[in-house]
Every structure is written in C-alpha cells, then in structure tokens.
Amino acid sequence: MSLDSLRSAIPDYAKDLRRNLDSVLGDSELSARQLWGTVLATAIASRSAIVLRELAPEARARLSPEAYTAAKSAAATMAMTNVFFRTRHLLSDHEYDGLRTGLRMNVIGDPGVDRVDYELWAFAVSAINGCGLCLDSHERVLRGAGVGLGAVQEAFKIASVVQAVGVTLDAEAILSE
C-alpha cells in the first residue's frame, strides 16, 4: 500500500475523510517538516497499524533522520505524559498536583529538532490522547513562540483526520473478516 492506496482504502461512506486527508496533506500552512512530523506522530498515536504502515514511509521520505526520530519521540513521550497529567487533572483530590512527577522526560528539553516543531507534534498527539492540561501547555508554548492560531489548528486538524482514518480502516478490517 502507498498513500494512494490508503486514500482508496477509505470506504465511500467515509469519503469526506478521503477529501480531508487530501486537504490536510496537500494544502497546509505548516512547513513540510512540521506537516510530516505531525502526520508521523499522530499516525503512531492513532494506534492504527494500517495508517502507521502507510504514512510512516511517506514521512521518512520527507523528514530528516533527526526529525523522523523526534516525531516518534514526541508520540512516545506524550503516550506517557498524556495519561499521567490527564489522570492527575481528573482526580478530585488536588493534593496530587503538589507531588513530584517522577517521570523522565529529558527529550522535551532537547528533542534534537527545532523546539517549535517538537511542541507542535506533542500538541497534536495530545489532541488524540485527550489531555486538556497538555494541550493547554503545548499551545501556550507554541503561541508564545509566535505560532499563529491557524498553524495550531492545522496540527489538531491533521490529528483528527489521521485518527478518523485509522478508526475507519481498522473497523473495516475487522468487519470484513
């Protein structure tokens, strides 16, 4: 399968997803590195083997090895921190807020790529993982660095489309068995 095969695998009842995938991949205000790093990080976060298998080679072809690794790192780190901070936020007992996190997150301090790009990827993954505290934190960093509303929205638009394509294709794979 390729990107074209991924598009054609989207069933007709979800043709809006096909159009939206074309739109977010083809007409983005993000740089190519920001776009394809976001695509890779969200494909990993989607947990869809189908989507990851098809989008990862496309991302690898468009990203430097450092950016490819950093996007994977953003997905891995957010898989941990999104659960931790979402849980701490949802608990009624706010005494947890005062406790030391105790989780290693060194990559956030030195991701190996431009900090804004990494924050954008972490933000998009946080959208899929539903961590409001993480979304707010990453959005503040992005906006403070001069990233506009449109670019921030582009990241969560990509996340929503990649996630929806993954859910749809995974469901189709199961339903066709």
GROMACS .gro file of C-alpha atoms in nm:
model
  177
    1MET     CA    1   0.000   0.000   0.000
    2SER     CA    2   0.104   0.361  -0.054
    3LEU     CA    3  -0.052   0.694   0.025
    4ASP     CA    4  -0.269   0.649  -0.285
    5SER     CA    5  -0.368   0.302  -0.166
    6LEU     CA    6  -0.450   0.444   0.178
    7ARG     CA    7  -0.680   0.700   0.019
    8SER     CA    8  -0.851   0.439  -0.196
    9ALA     CA    9  -0.896   0.206   0.104
   10ILE     CA   10  -1.120   0.463   0.272
   11PRO     CA   11  -1.475   0.342   0.209
   12ASP     CA   12  -1.725   0.554   0.022
   13TYR     CA   13  -1.937   0.608   0.332
   14ALA     CA   14  -1.636   0.797   0.471
   15LYS     CA   15  -1.540   0.981   0.150
   16ASP     CA   16  -1.521   1.306   0.348
   17LEU     CA   17  -1.221   1.154   0.527
   18ARG     CA   18  -1.055   1.091   0.191
   19ARG     CA   19  -1.111   1.454   0.093
   20ASN     CA   20  -0.996   1.578   0.431
   21LEU     CA   21  -0.682   1.362   0.414
   22ASP     CA   22  -0.602   1.514   0.074
   23SER     CA   23  -0.669   1.859   0.215
   24VAL     CA   24  -0.450   1.834   0.526
   25LEU     CA   25  -0.165   1.670   0.335
   26GLY     CA   26  -0.183   1.890   0.030
   27ASP     CA   27  -0.268   2.242   0.144
   28SER     CA   28  -0.106   2.319   0.476
   29GLU     CA   29   0.036   2.640   0.614
   30LEU     CA   30   0.283   2.427   0.809
   31SER     CA   31   0.635   2.371   0.681
   32ALA     CA   32   0.696   2.031   0.523
   33ARG     CA   33   0.885   1.922   0.836
   34GLN     CA   34   0.606   2.036   1.066
   35LEU     CA   35   0.342   1.871   0.847
   36TRP     CA   36   0.509   1.532   0.808
   37GLY     CA   37   0.630   1.524   1.168
   38THR     CA   38   0.272   1.586   1.276
   39VAL     CA   39   0.150   1.315   1.040
   40LEU     CA   40   0.401   1.063   1.174
   41ALA     CA   41   0.344   1.145   1.542
   42THR     CA   42  -0.034   1.128   1.505
   43ALA     CA   43  -0.018   0.808   1.298
   44ILE     CA   44   0.169   0.650   1.588
   45ALA     CA   45  -0.076   0.795   1.841
   46SER     CA   46  -0.372   0.666   1.638
   47ARG     CA   47  -0.262   0.310   1.721
   48SER     CA   48  -0.371   0.204   1.373
   49ALA     CA   49  -0.123  -0.038   1.219
   50ILE     CA   50  -0.276   0.026   0.877
   51VAL     CA   51  -0.233   0.403   0.896
   52LEU     CA   52   0.113   0.384   1.050
   53ARG     CA   53   0.233   0.131   0.794
   54GLU     CA   54   0.126   0.358   0.508
   55LEU     CA   55   0.214   0.700   0.646
   56ALA     CA   56   0.549   0.624   0.811
   57PRO     CA   57   0.735   0.561   0.482
   58GLU     CA   58   0.588   0.883   0.340
   59ALA     CA   59   0.707   1.072   0.648
   60ARG     CA   60   1.051   0.908   0.639
   61ALA     CA   61   1.094   1.019   0.278
   62ARG     CA   62   1.011   1.380   0.367
   63LEU     CA   63   1.185   1.419   0.704
   64SER     CA   64   1.548   1.424   0.806
   65PRO     CA   65   1.651   1.128   1.024
   66GLU     CA   66   1.660   1.365   1.323
   67ALA     CA   67   1.309   1.495   1.260
   68TYR     CA   68   1.176   1.143   1.199
   69THR     CA   69   1.320   1.028   1.532
   70ALA     CA   70   1.197   1.339   1.714
   71ALA     CA   71   0.841   1.290   1.586
   72LYS     CA   72   0.849   0.929   1.711
   73SER     CA   73   0.987   1.056   2.040
   74ALA     CA   74   0.703   1.309   2.071
   75ALA     CA   75   0.449   1.029   2.025
   76ALA     CA   76   0.625   0.806   2.279
   77THR     CA   77   0.667   1.076   2.542
   78MET     CA   78   0.310   1.201   2.504
   79ALA     CA   79   0.177   0.845   2.535
   80MET     CA   80   0.315   0.854   2.889
   81THR     CA   81   0.266   1.216   2.991
   82ASN     CA   82  -0.084   1.249   2.849
   83VAL     CA   83  -0.206   0.962   3.065
   84PHE     CA   84  -0.023   1.091   3.373
   85PHE     CA   85  -0.135   1.454   3.351
   86ARG     CA   86  -0.489   1.374   3.232
   87THR     CA   87  -0.532   1.140   3.529
   88ARG     CA   88  -0.388   1.387   3.777
   89HIS     CA   89  -0.620   1.654   3.638
   90LEU     CA   90  -0.929   1.432   3.654
   91LEU     CA   91  -0.875   1.318   4.012
   92SER     CA   92  -1.085   1.506   4.264
   93ASP     CA   93  -0.803   1.511   4.518
   94HIS     CA   94  -0.583   1.804   4.415
   95GLU     CA   95  -0.311   1.704   4.659
   96TYR     CA   96  -0.165   1.501   4.369
   97ASP     CA   97  -0.083   1.831   4.196
   98GLY     CA   98   0.177   1.901   4.464
   99LEU     CA   99   0.357   1.570   4.425
  100ARG     CA  100   0.671   1.533   4.218
  101THR     CA  101   0.602   1.376   3.878
  102GLY     CA  102   0.896   1.138   3.898
  103LEU     CA  103   0.888   1.055   3.527
  104ARG     CA  104   1.183   1.108   3.295
  105MET     CA  105   1.105   1.345   3.010
  106ASN     CA  106   1.455   1.464   2.913
  107VAL     CA  107   1.375   1.462   2.542
  108ILE     CA  108   1.137   1.754   2.591
  109GLY     CA  109   1.434   1.969   2.693
  110ASP     CA  110   1.644   1.867   2.391
  111PRO     CA  111   1.434   1.699   2.121
  112GLY     CA  112   1.705   1.719   1.854
  113VAL     CA  113   1.497   1.947   1.631
  114ASP     CA  114   1.353   2.296   1.648
  115ARG     CA  115   1.159   2.329   1.972
  116VAL     CA  116   0.851   2.469   1.796
  117ASP     CA  117   0.829   2.167   1.567
  118TYR     CA  118   0.853   1.927   1.860
  119GLU     CA  119   0.590   2.121   2.056
  120LEU     CA  120   0.358   2.111   1.754
  121TRP     CA  121   0.396   1.733   1.729
  122ALA     CA  122   0.343   1.691   2.104
  123PHE     CA  123   0.037   1.915   2.083
  124ALA     CA  124  -0.116   1.707   1.801
  125VAL     CA  125  -0.057   1.381   1.987
  126SER     CA  126  -0.210   1.535   2.300
  127ALA     CA  127  -0.520   1.614   2.094
  128ILE     CA  128  -0.560   1.247   2.004
  129ASN     CA  129  -0.491   1.138   2.361
  130GLY     CA  130  -0.735   1.393   2.504
  131CYS     CA  131  -0.515   1.559   2.767
  132GLY     CA  132  -0.651   1.908   2.823
  133LEU     CA  133  -0.367   2.014   3.050
  134CYS     CA  134  -0.111   1.901   2.794
  135LEU     CA  135  -0.298   2.074   2.512
  136ASP     CA  136  -0.303   2.400   2.708
  137SER     CA  137   0.063   2.370   2.800
  138HIS     CA  138   0.184   2.298   2.445
  139GLU     CA  139  -0.049   2.558   2.294
  140ARG     CA  140   0.092   2.825   2.533
  141VAL     CA  141   0.447   2.740   2.426
  142LEU     CA  142   0.352   2.749   2.057
  143ARG     CA  143   0.164   3.078   2.082
  144GLY     CA  144   0.444   3.226   2.292
  145ALA     CA  145   0.688   3.134   2.015
  146GLY     CA  146   0.477   3.325   1.763
  147VAL     CA  147   0.292   3.033   1.608
  148GLY     CA  148  -0.042   3.158   1.479
  149LEU     CA  149  -0.387   3.021   1.554
  150GLY     CA  150  -0.416   2.880   1.202
  151ALA     CA  151  -0.099   2.671   1.237
  152VAL     CA  152  -0.204   2.542   1.578
  153GLN     CA  153  -0.545   2.448   1.439
  154GLU     CA  154  -0.375   2.282   1.142
  155ALA     CA  155  -0.200   2.046   1.385
  156PHE     CA  156  -0.521   1.932   1.552
  157LYS     CA  157  -0.694   1.913   1.215
  158ILE     CA  158  -0.426   1.670   1.098
  159ALA     CA  159  -0.463   1.476   1.424
  160SER     CA  160  -0.840   1.449   1.381
  161VAL     CA  161  -0.817   1.328   1.021
  162VAL     CA  162  -0.538   1.077   1.085
  163GLN     CA  163  -0.726   0.941   1.388
  164ALA     CA  164  -1.053   0.914   1.196
  165VAL     CA  165  -0.888   0.737   0.902
  166GLY     CA  166  -0.727   0.492   1.146
  167VAL     CA  167  -1.052   0.418   1.327
  168THR     CA  168  -1.240   0.372   0.999
  169LEU     CA  169  -0.985   0.145   0.832
  170ASP     CA  170  -0.934  -0.063   1.146
  171ALA     CA  171  -1.311  -0.109   1.175
  172GLU     CA  172  -1.335  -0.208   0.809
  173ALA     CA  173  -1.055  -0.462   0.854
  174ILE     CA  174  -1.243  -0.625   1.142
  175LEU     CA  175  -1.586  -0.608   0.979
  176SER     CA  176  -1.459  -0.766   0.659
  177GLU     CA  177  -1.329  -1.078   0.838
   0.00000   0.00000   0.00000
